[in-house]
XYZ file of C-alpha atoms in Angstrom:
361
model
C 7.888 19.786 -14.445
C 7.399 23.501 -13.902
C 7.994 25.055 -10.488
C 4.433 26.403 -10.799
C 3.007 22.901 -10.442
C -0.044 22.688 -8.167
C -0.595 19.135 -6.905
C -3.792 17.702 -5.455
C -3.116 14.929 -2.927
C -6.263 13.034 -2.010
C -6.025 11.355 1.366
C -3.310 13.876 2.157
C -4.076 13.834 5.889
C -3.397 10.107 6.073
C -0.364 7.931 6.626
C 1.253 7.924 3.189
C -0.531 10.983 1.828
C 0.724 13.326 4.543
C 4.319 12.202 3.967
C 3.893 12.936 0.245
C 2.540 16.388 1.144
C 5.581 17.064 3.329
C 8.002 16.126 0.576
C 6.124 18.174 -2.019
C 6.097 21.242 0.239
C 9.809 20.778 0.880
C 10.321 20.902 -2.885
C 8.477 24.237 -3.048
C 5.350 22.781 -4.638
C 1.902 24.319 -4.247
C -0.187 21.572 -2.579
C -3.908 21.136 -1.991
C -5.275 18.216 0.030
C -8.689 16.566 -0.262
C -9.493 14.383 2.754
C -12.620 13.437 4.709
C -10.817 12.635 8.002
C -12.606 9.287 8.168
C -13.014 8.054 11.760
C -11.757 4.660 10.593
C -8.373 6.365 10.229
C -8.509 9.459 12.468
C -9.682 10.195 15.997
C -9.182 13.927 15.403
C -7.538 16.271 12.955
C -3.873 15.177 12.995
C -1.326 17.482 14.568
C 1.242 16.669 11.894
C -0.618 18.375 9.033
C 1.672 20.597 7.002
C 0.567 24.202 7.443
C 1.969 25.158 4.035
C -0.654 23.036 2.243
C -4.252 24.041 1.538
C -6.930 21.687 2.895
C -10.335 20.879 1.448
C -12.318 18.744 3.884
C -14.593 16.540 1.830
C -15.263 13.054 0.505
C -13.872 11.741 -2.782
C -17.324 10.334 -3.544
C -18.659 13.901 -3.649
C -18.119 15.648 -6.984
C -18.542 19.033 -5.277
C -15.520 18.261 -3.081
C -13.434 17.473 -6.171
C -14.582 20.704 -7.797
C -13.466 22.718 -4.751
C -10.096 20.985 -4.691
C -9.230 20.997 -8.403
C -8.946 24.725 -9.087
C -5.567 25.360 -10.702
C -4.388 21.778 -10.200
C -1.827 20.500 -12.714
C -1.128 17.049 -11.209
C -3.184 14.602 -9.129
C -1.860 12.128 -6.565
C -4.672 9.798 -5.481
C -4.001 8.218 -2.086
C -7.501 8.295 -0.588
C -9.396 5.082 0.036
C -10.083 2.169 2.337
C -7.072 -0.112 2.834
C -6.393 -3.562 4.253
C -8.270 -6.846 3.996
C -11.169 -5.690 6.163
C -13.070 -8.079 8.414
C -15.078 -10.200 5.959
C -17.117 -9.913 2.749
C -19.550 -7.689 4.595
C -17.012 -4.914 3.992
C -17.296 -5.260 0.206
C -19.785 -2.452 -0.386
C -17.733 0.005 1.655
C -14.530 -0.911 -0.181
C -16.068 -0.591 -3.638
C -17.783 2.666 -2.656
C -14.689 4.326 -1.192
C -12.144 3.017 -3.672
C -13.847 2.523 -7.024
C -16.735 4.966 -6.851
C -14.583 7.618 -5.162
C -11.947 7.396 -7.886
C -14.349 7.341 -10.823
C -16.065 10.445 -9.423
C -12.651 12.122 -9.407
C -11.790 10.970 -12.909
C -15.140 12.242 -14.130
C -14.404 15.626 -12.567
C -11.027 15.634 -14.345
C -12.728 14.669 -17.607
C -15.157 17.556 -17.301
C -12.243 19.937 -16.764
C -10.321 18.525 -19.751
C -7.432 17.769 -17.418
C -4.071 17.234 -19.134
C -1.643 16.909 -16.208
C 0.009 13.909 -14.579
C -1.869 11.345 -12.514
C -0.257 9.142 -9.879
C -2.424 6.406 -8.368
C -1.669 4.525 -5.163
C -2.042 0.851 -6.030
C -0.852 -2.246 -4.199
C 0.989 -5.508 -4.515
C -2.296 -7.239 -3.648
C -3.299 -7.055 -7.330
C -0.889 -9.931 -7.996
C -2.570 -12.346 -5.615
C 0.099 -14.939 -4.971
C 3.623 -13.958 -5.910
C 5.888 -15.449 -8.562
C 6.883 -19.112 -8.203
C 9.289 -21.430 -9.996
C 9.054 -25.202 -10.108
C 12.267 -27.165 -10.676
C 10.404 -29.307 -13.220
C 7.828 -27.017 -14.829
C 9.483 -23.591 -14.590
C 7.403 -20.501 -13.818
C 3.935 -21.599 -12.697
C 0.863 -19.996 -11.191
C -0.426 -21.860 -8.124
C -4.154 -21.859 -7.514
C -5.835 -20.572 -4.355
C -4.712 -22.365 -1.240
C -7.094 -25.055 -0.019
C -8.822 -24.955 3.346
C -7.756 -28.528 4.129
C -4.106 -27.596 3.559
C -4.341 -24.451 5.666
C -6.169 -26.235 8.487
C -3.423 -28.870 8.460
C -0.611 -26.307 8.583
C 0.469 -26.855 4.973
C 0.977 -23.244 3.977
C 3.357 -23.471 1.025
C 1.638 -23.575 -2.384
C 2.461 -26.526 -4.625
C 3.084 -26.736 -8.355
C -0.306 -27.004 -10.100
C 1.202 -29.351 -12.689
C 3.346 -31.801 -10.711
C 2.552 -30.933 -7.074
C 6.250 -30.278 -6.517
C 7.806 -27.778 -4.131
C 7.956 -24.194 -5.419
C 10.557 -21.473 -4.923
C 9.248 -17.927 -4.570
C 10.881 -15.197 -6.687
C 10.565 -11.391 -6.879
C 7.441 -10.505 -8.816
C 7.760 -8.144 -11.822
C 5.115 -5.725 -13.029
C 4.199 -7.872 -16.050
C 3.231 -10.855 -13.895
C -0.367 -12.131 -14.204
C -2.825 -10.228 -12.016
C -5.181 -12.222 -9.810
C -6.688 -10.255 -6.909
C -7.852 -12.645 -4.202
C -9.862 -10.379 -1.910
C -12.225 -7.438 -2.225
C -9.612 -4.783 -1.478
C -7.323 -6.241 -4.143
C -10.144 -6.258 -6.682
C -10.865 -2.576 -6.036
C -7.211 -1.627 -6.509
C -7.018 -3.450 -9.829
C -10.216 -1.754 -10.960
C -8.685 1.618 -10.060
C -5.678 0.776 -12.227
C -7.947 -0.089 -15.152
C -9.987 3.091 -14.725
C -6.787 5.152 -14.654
C -5.437 3.459 -17.771
C -8.708 4.053 -19.622
C -8.721 7.732 -18.630
C -5.079 8.166 -19.648
C -5.672 6.626 -23.081
C -8.726 8.733 -23.793
C -7.170 11.995 -22.597
C -3.548 11.371 -23.674
C -2.158 12.116 -20.209
C 0.813 10.684 -18.314
C -0.437 8.306 -15.624
C 1.174 5.684 -13.439
C 0.015 3.348 -10.721
C 2.554 2.642 -8.015
C 2.123 -0.823 -6.551
C 3.105 -0.394 -2.929
C 4.386 -3.391 -1.056
C 4.152 -3.495 2.752
C 4.525 0.131 3.790
C 5.422 1.018 7.390
C 6.628 4.068 9.262
C 5.509 7.082 11.299
C 1.786 8.005 11.217
C 0.582 4.468 10.544
C -2.907 3.934 11.963
C -3.326 1.607 14.898
C -6.191 0.010 16.854
C -8.096 -0.943 13.713
C -8.378 -4.196 11.700
C -7.355 -2.143 8.658
C -3.915 -1.338 10.119
C -0.818 -2.825 8.516
C 0.925 -5.833 10.028
C 3.869 -3.766 11.316
C 1.486 -1.489 13.205
C -0.396 -4.455 14.671
C 2.881 -5.989 15.886
C 4.048 -2.733 17.451
C 0.747 -2.164 19.220
C 0.952 -5.616 20.806
C 4.512 -4.982 21.960
C 3.467 -1.664 23.513
C 0.711 -3.433 25.449
C 3.320 -5.820 26.856
C 1.973 -8.714 24.810
C 3.654 -11.203 22.521
C 2.603 -10.379 18.938
C 0.877 -13.306 17.266
C 2.283 -14.143 13.832
C -0.059 -16.012 11.495
C 0.667 -19.270 9.667
C 4.207 -20.466 10.463
C 5.662 -16.962 10.236
C 7.733 -17.732 7.148
C 5.474 -15.984 4.637
C 7.603 -13.329 2.939
C 6.794 -9.716 2.171
C 8.696 -6.581 1.124
C 8.613 -4.021 3.954
C 9.243 -0.545 2.554
C 9.530 2.683 4.542
C 6.914 5.373 3.998
C 9.612 7.938 3.215
C 10.737 5.878 0.224
C 7.129 5.508 -0.938
C 6.565 9.247 -0.660
C 9.746 9.900 -2.627
C 8.516 7.629 -5.430
C 5.276 9.598 -5.639
C 7.053 12.948 -5.705
C 9.398 11.733 -8.429
C 6.440 10.544 -10.501
C 4.652 13.870 -10.003
C 7.551 16.271 -10.543
C 10.329 14.397 -12.348
C 11.557 15.542 -15.736
C 10.952 12.088 -17.207
C 7.358 10.840 -16.894
C 6.624 7.498 -15.256
C 3.876 5.613 -17.059
C 2.047 2.429 -16.127
C 2.710 0.019 -13.275
C 5.763 0.307 -11.019
C 6.506 -1.810 -7.947
C 7.510 0.260 -4.944
C 9.381 -1.839 -2.420
C 12.729 -2.245 -0.717
C 13.892 -5.072 -2.965
C 14.909 -7.086 0.120
C 12.157 -9.458 1.296
C 11.732 -10.482 4.909
C 9.425 -13.003 6.511
C 6.644 -11.650 8.703
C 8.317 -13.390 11.655
C 11.627 -11.667 10.843
C 9.841 -8.320 10.819
C 8.103 -9.031 14.126
C 11.333 -10.184 15.786
C 13.290 -7.236 14.374
C 10.749 -4.812 15.758
C 10.672 -6.642 19.098
C 14.452 -6.292 19.397
C 14.234 -2.603 18.517
C 11.668 -2.214 21.309
C 13.852 -3.926 23.915
C 12.520 -7.479 23.816
C 14.707 -10.588 23.775
C 13.978 -14.228 22.874
C 12.100 -15.960 25.645
C 10.564 -12.935 27.335
C 6.836 -12.297 27.557
C 6.812 -9.986 24.528
C 8.737 -12.190 22.104
C 6.639 -12.900 18.966
C 4.804 -16.215 18.857
C 3.678 -18.212 15.838
C -0.071 -18.923 15.996
C -0.685 -21.195 13.009
C -3.844 -19.200 12.315
C -4.531 -17.879 8.821
C -6.735 -15.503 6.844
C -8.319 -17.086 3.803
C -7.858 -13.959 1.657
C -4.134 -13.803 2.395
C -1.356 -15.118 0.175
C 1.855 -16.932 1.019
C 4.744 -15.056 -0.585
C 4.691 -11.811 -2.520
C 7.667 -9.494 -2.770
C 8.803 -6.976 -5.323
C 11.080 -6.992 -8.255
C 12.285 -3.402 -8.038
C 14.223 -3.441 -11.310
C 11.749 -1.141 -13.088
C 11.779 1.387 -10.250
C 15.559 1.340 -9.849
C 16.884 0.845 -13.376
C 14.339 2.840 -15.369
C 13.351 5.531 -12.882
C 16.237 5.783 -10.407
C 13.977 4.952 -7.449
C 16.129 3.242 -4.861
C 15.214 2.942 -1.169
C 17.123 5.112 1.283
C 15.945 3.431 4.497
C 17.415 0.037 5.394
C 15.280 -2.565 7.158
C 17.251 -2.423 10.415
C 17.254 1.381 10.531
C 13.577 1.423 9.655
C 12.674 -0.959 12.486
C 14.662 1.132 14.958
C 12.868 4.279 13.838
C 9.468 2.605 13.817
C 9.934 1.331 17.374
C 9.389 4.863 18.707
C 7.597 6.543 15.795
C 4.302 8.244 16.557
C 1.317 6.253 15.290
C -2.134 7.599 14.552
C -5.173 6.749 16.652
C -8.567 5.923 15.179
C -11.895 5.991 16.947
C -13.628 3.046 15.315
C -12.961 0.496 12.556
C -16.001 1.231 10.385
């Protein structure tokens, strides 16, 4: 795209958004940020904000804030919103309001301006629900929601819905069935659908990047909305043994925030447009227990000491067992390959500065 590109990054004061801003500025891009500095994510204005960007302090649910931020904008990178599973269904209104209403207000503002530039939406692997599973007898199958009796009894692995046989988890591709299993996941899928509808009607290039488990500097801590890597690190810093849910063998794809930011910048500025859904992950799954132990080692803990991760057997009903990315689309079609290895990422994250929040509302 042209060097005169002006990019709006919503949520650009946050964890992922601020890293995207940094990379855009480094590329010589004109950047404007729209962020409301929500106390659920920020205790104060962050000290890491890039001085080369322009900042509009406002809420994505406010059309006037979008109007102030959109002047001259030729590409939009939407990162703002409420993340994580939340506490319980009582959070549903807040999630729908922040994520769905906030985005449709923005799309309406773009519609009114007859916007024709690129749109990049932050989506999530949670839209898949459970990951991809293969049965030795029945092939690729879709297990149903896990049952409370199984979870209470410590039976965490899903079974084949046809023969009840053992399943093997596989990397999940973008064309897999979508089955969001919690409120946050439902809002992200709705955002994807809204983006697709806008793109069709306005003939614009739009993609939704399905982030897997992102970690790295500037992650929020001390909030139930923080990512699992941040929760583990906070426990280690307090001198506590991090508690790992279920049996610890549930697998995820932990991807560094720098690689996620690079994917966004490529989608915004690359010569070849990226359209539709793209998984953004490392391509190398790890169990949650492996992540916790890797981070513990990086922070000076050893097996048997008081900070070594422990398996709790507890579970969250809205969680899934295994979900990790097929990164073939990102790598083979778009040249998006991770630069940060898992071991190097854990070593960096062990001392990376996290972001404080004042309350989890």
